[in-house]
Amino acid sequence: MSNQGFVDLFPLLIGLCGVLFTLGVIGVLVRRNAIVIFMSVELMLNAANLAFIIFARALNQIDGQIFVFFVMVVAAAEVAVGLALIVTIFRTKQSINVDSINSLKG
Amino acid sequence: MTVEVIIFGILALIAIAAAALMLLTRNAVHSAIFLVVVMSSLAVLFLGLSAPFIAMVQIAVYAGAIMVLFLFVIMLLGAERIGARDMVSWHIPMAIVLAVAVLLLGGYVLLTNPAVAVVDLPTEQIVQGSAEAIGQSLFSGYLFPFEATSILLLVAMVGAVVLTRKEKKSS
């Protein structure tokens, strides 16, 4: 993307980040399926990654891209542990509806 | 209207439509597929924002590994049909109000703080996030966080194994 094109698109790109993040927030608030809530969190992480890349490009530095790399690594670790938790909850409750997870003792 | 604006518009429309469909569809497998579409369109955007390496990692790690893990768990649990009465009716207007508040707050903060001025550069001076540049930075300035994430991955792996292990009957 040329510099002028990027300068023109900069507010729209940030707006796209905001809209994607907001959709992720709506997903976490509205859906009751634990896996879909988890996917909405991934959507929010992706929106934040896009913001990192945009600002790295705007400041002409590579550090933003390094941070995206770390976010991806942490997301991978988080998904592994989170899905393990969901599998364990499903074994005990036979459900992954977050409203049914309402007691501390399984 | 330049070709860049048109390409951005198409990608943004695909991403937003797929994200919205991810929330609206009742089937968890369809949600996962729509999330893959969002991630792929973001990867193409990354290519345009001079981050080719991150774009490839996005495809391989996010759209590949993480989403395969999601689909695997959905199918393992047979959870794709769970939650036919998934959305609670009174949650939806509240959630939309809160989400619009988040969007307006973010927009207000960004618009009133012009902290980031886009650097005006000729095209050949734009830093390209190639594998070489990322690697140079990762193994010099960011060496300690890089090693720390390797430990984090190990801990996550052990944690996942321990959590999903079958409980032995304790005597």
mmCIF file with all atom_site columns, C-alpha atoms in Angstrom, chain A residues 40-85:
data_model
loop_
_atom_site.group_PDB
_atom_site.id
_atom_site.type_symbol
_atom_site.label_atom_id
_atom_site.label_alt_id
_atom_site.label_comp_id
_atom_site.label_asym_id
_atom_site.label_entity_id
_atom_site.label_seq_id
_atom_site.pdbx_PDB_ins_code
_atom_site.Cartn_x
_atom_site.Cartn_y
_atom_site.Cartn_z
_atom_site.occupancy
_atom_site.B_iso_or_equiv
_atom_site.pdbx_formal_charge
_atom_site.auth_seq_id
_atom_site.auth_comp_id
_atom_site.auth_asym_id
_atom_site.auth_atom_id
_atom_site.pdbx_PDB_model_num
ATOM 1  C CA . SER A 1 40 ? -15.610 -13.956 20.256 1.00 0.00 ? 40 SER A CA 1
ATOM 2  C CA . VAL A 1 41 ? -12.612 -13.383 22.531 1.00 0.00 ? 41 VAL A CA 1
ATOM 3  C CA . GLU A 1 42 ? -10.397 -14.511 19.632 1.00 0.00 ? 42 GLU A CA 1
ATOM 4  C CA . LEU A 1 43 ? -12.176 -11.988 17.415 1.00 0.00 ? 43 LEU A CA 1
ATOM 5  C CA . MET A 1 44 ? -11.348 -9.229  19.900 1.00 0.00 ? 44 MET A CA 1
ATOM 6  C CA . LEU A 1 45 ? -7.706  -10.342 19.985 1.00 0.00 ? 45 LEU A CA 1
ATOM 7  C CA . ASN A 1 46 ? -7.648  -10.194 16.184 1.00 0.00 ? 46 ASN A CA 1
ATOM 8  C CA . ALA A 1 47 ? -9.048  -6.661  16.196 1.00 0.00 ? 47 ALA A CA 1
ATOM 9  C CA . ALA A 1 48 ? -6.326  -5.629  18.653 1.00 0.00 ? 48 ALA A CA 1
ATOM 10 C CA . ASN A 1 49 ? -3.723  -7.297  16.415 1.00 0.00 ? 49 ASN A CA 1
ATOM 11 C CA . LEU A 1 50 ? -4.985  -5.313  13.448 1.00 0.00 ? 50 LEU A CA 1
ATOM 12 C CA . ALA A 1 51 ? -4.630  -2.102  15.482 1.00 0.00 ? 51 ALA A CA 1
ATOM 13 C CA . PHE A 1 52 ? -1.046  -3.074  16.378 1.00 0.00 ? 52 PHE A CA 1
ATOM 14 C CA . ILE A 1 53 ? -0.186  -3.642  12.715 1.00 0.00 ? 53 ILE A CA 1
ATOM 15 C CA . ILE A 1 54 ? -1.811  -0.367  11.646 1.00 0.00 ? 54 ILE A CA 1
ATOM 16 C CA . PHE A 1 55 ? 0.062   1.671   14.236 1.00 0.00 ? 55 PHE A CA 1
ATOM 17 C CA . ALA A 1 56 ? 3.317   -0.132  13.464 1.00 0.00 ? 56 ALA A CA 1
ATOM 18 C CA . ARG A 1 57 ? 2.817   0.900   9.848  1.00 0.00 ? 57 ARG A CA 1
ATOM 19 C CA . ALA A 1 58 ? 1.873   4.457   10.836 1.00 0.00 ? 58 ALA A CA 1
ATOM 20 C CA . LEU A 1 59 ? 4.977   4.887   13.009 1.00 0.00 ? 59 LEU A CA 1
ATOM 21 C CA . ASN A 1 60 ? 7.140   2.988   10.515 1.00 0.00 ? 60 ASN A CA 1
ATOM 22 C CA . GLN A 1 61 ? 8.480   0.700   13.246 1.00 0.00 ? 61 GLN A CA 1
ATOM 23 C CA . ILE A 1 62 ? 8.532   -3.082  13.460 1.00 0.00 ? 62 ILE A CA 1
ATOM 24 C CA . ASP A 1 63 ? 7.873   -3.373  17.202 1.00 0.00 ? 63 ASP A CA 1
ATOM 25 C CA . GLY A 1 64 ? 4.099   -3.460  16.704 1.00 0.00 ? 64 GLY A CA 1
ATOM 26 C CA . GLN A 1 65 ? 4.474   -6.548  14.540 1.00 0.00 ? 65 GLN A CA 1
ATOM 27 C CA . ILE A 1 66 ? 6.614   -8.224  17.218 1.00 0.00 ? 66 ILE A CA 1
ATOM 28 C CA . PHE A 1 67 ? 3.823   -7.593  19.705 1.00 0.00 ? 67 PHE A CA 1
ATOM 29 C CA . VAL A 1 68 ? 1.312   -9.189  17.348 1.00 0.00 ? 68 VAL A CA 1
ATOM 30 C CA . PHE A 1 69 ? 3.602   -12.211 17.233 1.00 0.00 ? 69 PHE A CA 1
ATOM 31 C CA . PHE A 1 70 ? 3.546   -12.438 21.035 1.00 0.00 ? 70 PHE A CA 1
ATOM 32 C CA . VAL A 1 71 ? -0.224  -11.958 21.131 1.00 0.00 ? 71 VAL A CA 1
ATOM 33 C CA . MET A 1 72 ? -0.579  -14.916 18.760 1.00 0.00 ? 72 MET A CA 1
ATOM 34 C CA . VAL A 1 73 ? 1.651   -17.102 20.949 1.00 0.00 ? 73 VAL A CA 1
ATOM 35 C CA . VAL A 1 74 ? -0.300  -16.194 24.076 1.00 0.00 ? 74 VAL A CA 1
ATOM 36 C CA . ALA A 1 75 ? -3.583  -16.769 22.220 1.00 0.00 ? 75 ALA A CA 1
ATOM 37 C CA . ALA A 1 76 ? -2.435  -20.244 21.215 1.00 0.00 ? 76 ALA A CA 1
ATOM 38 C CA . ALA A 1 77 ? -1.547  -21.100 24.821 1.00 0.00 ? 77 ALA A CA 1
ATOM 39 C CA . GLU A 1 78 ? -4.811  -19.617 26.048 1.00 0.00 ? 78 GLU A CA 1
ATOM 40 C CA . VAL A 1 79 ? -6.867  -21.596 23.548 1.00 0.00 ? 79 VAL A CA 1
ATOM 41 C CA . ALA A 1 80 ? -5.186  -24.853 24.558 1.00 0.00 ? 80 ALA A CA 1
ATOM 42 C CA . VAL A 1 81 ? -5.906  -24.316 28.260 1.00 0.00 ? 81 VAL A CA 1
ATOM 43 C CA . GLY A 1 82 ? -9.352  -22.811 27.700 1.00 0.00 ? 82 GLY A CA 1
ATOM 44 C CA . LEU A 1 83 ? -10.554 -25.647 25.489 1.00 0.00 ? 83 LEU A CA 1
ATOM 45 C CA . ALA A 1 84 ? -9.189  -28.147 28.019 1.00 0.00 ? 84 ALA A CA 1
ATOM 46 C CA . LEU A 1 85 ? -11.284 -26.385 30.668 1.00 0.00 ? 85 LEU A CA 1
#
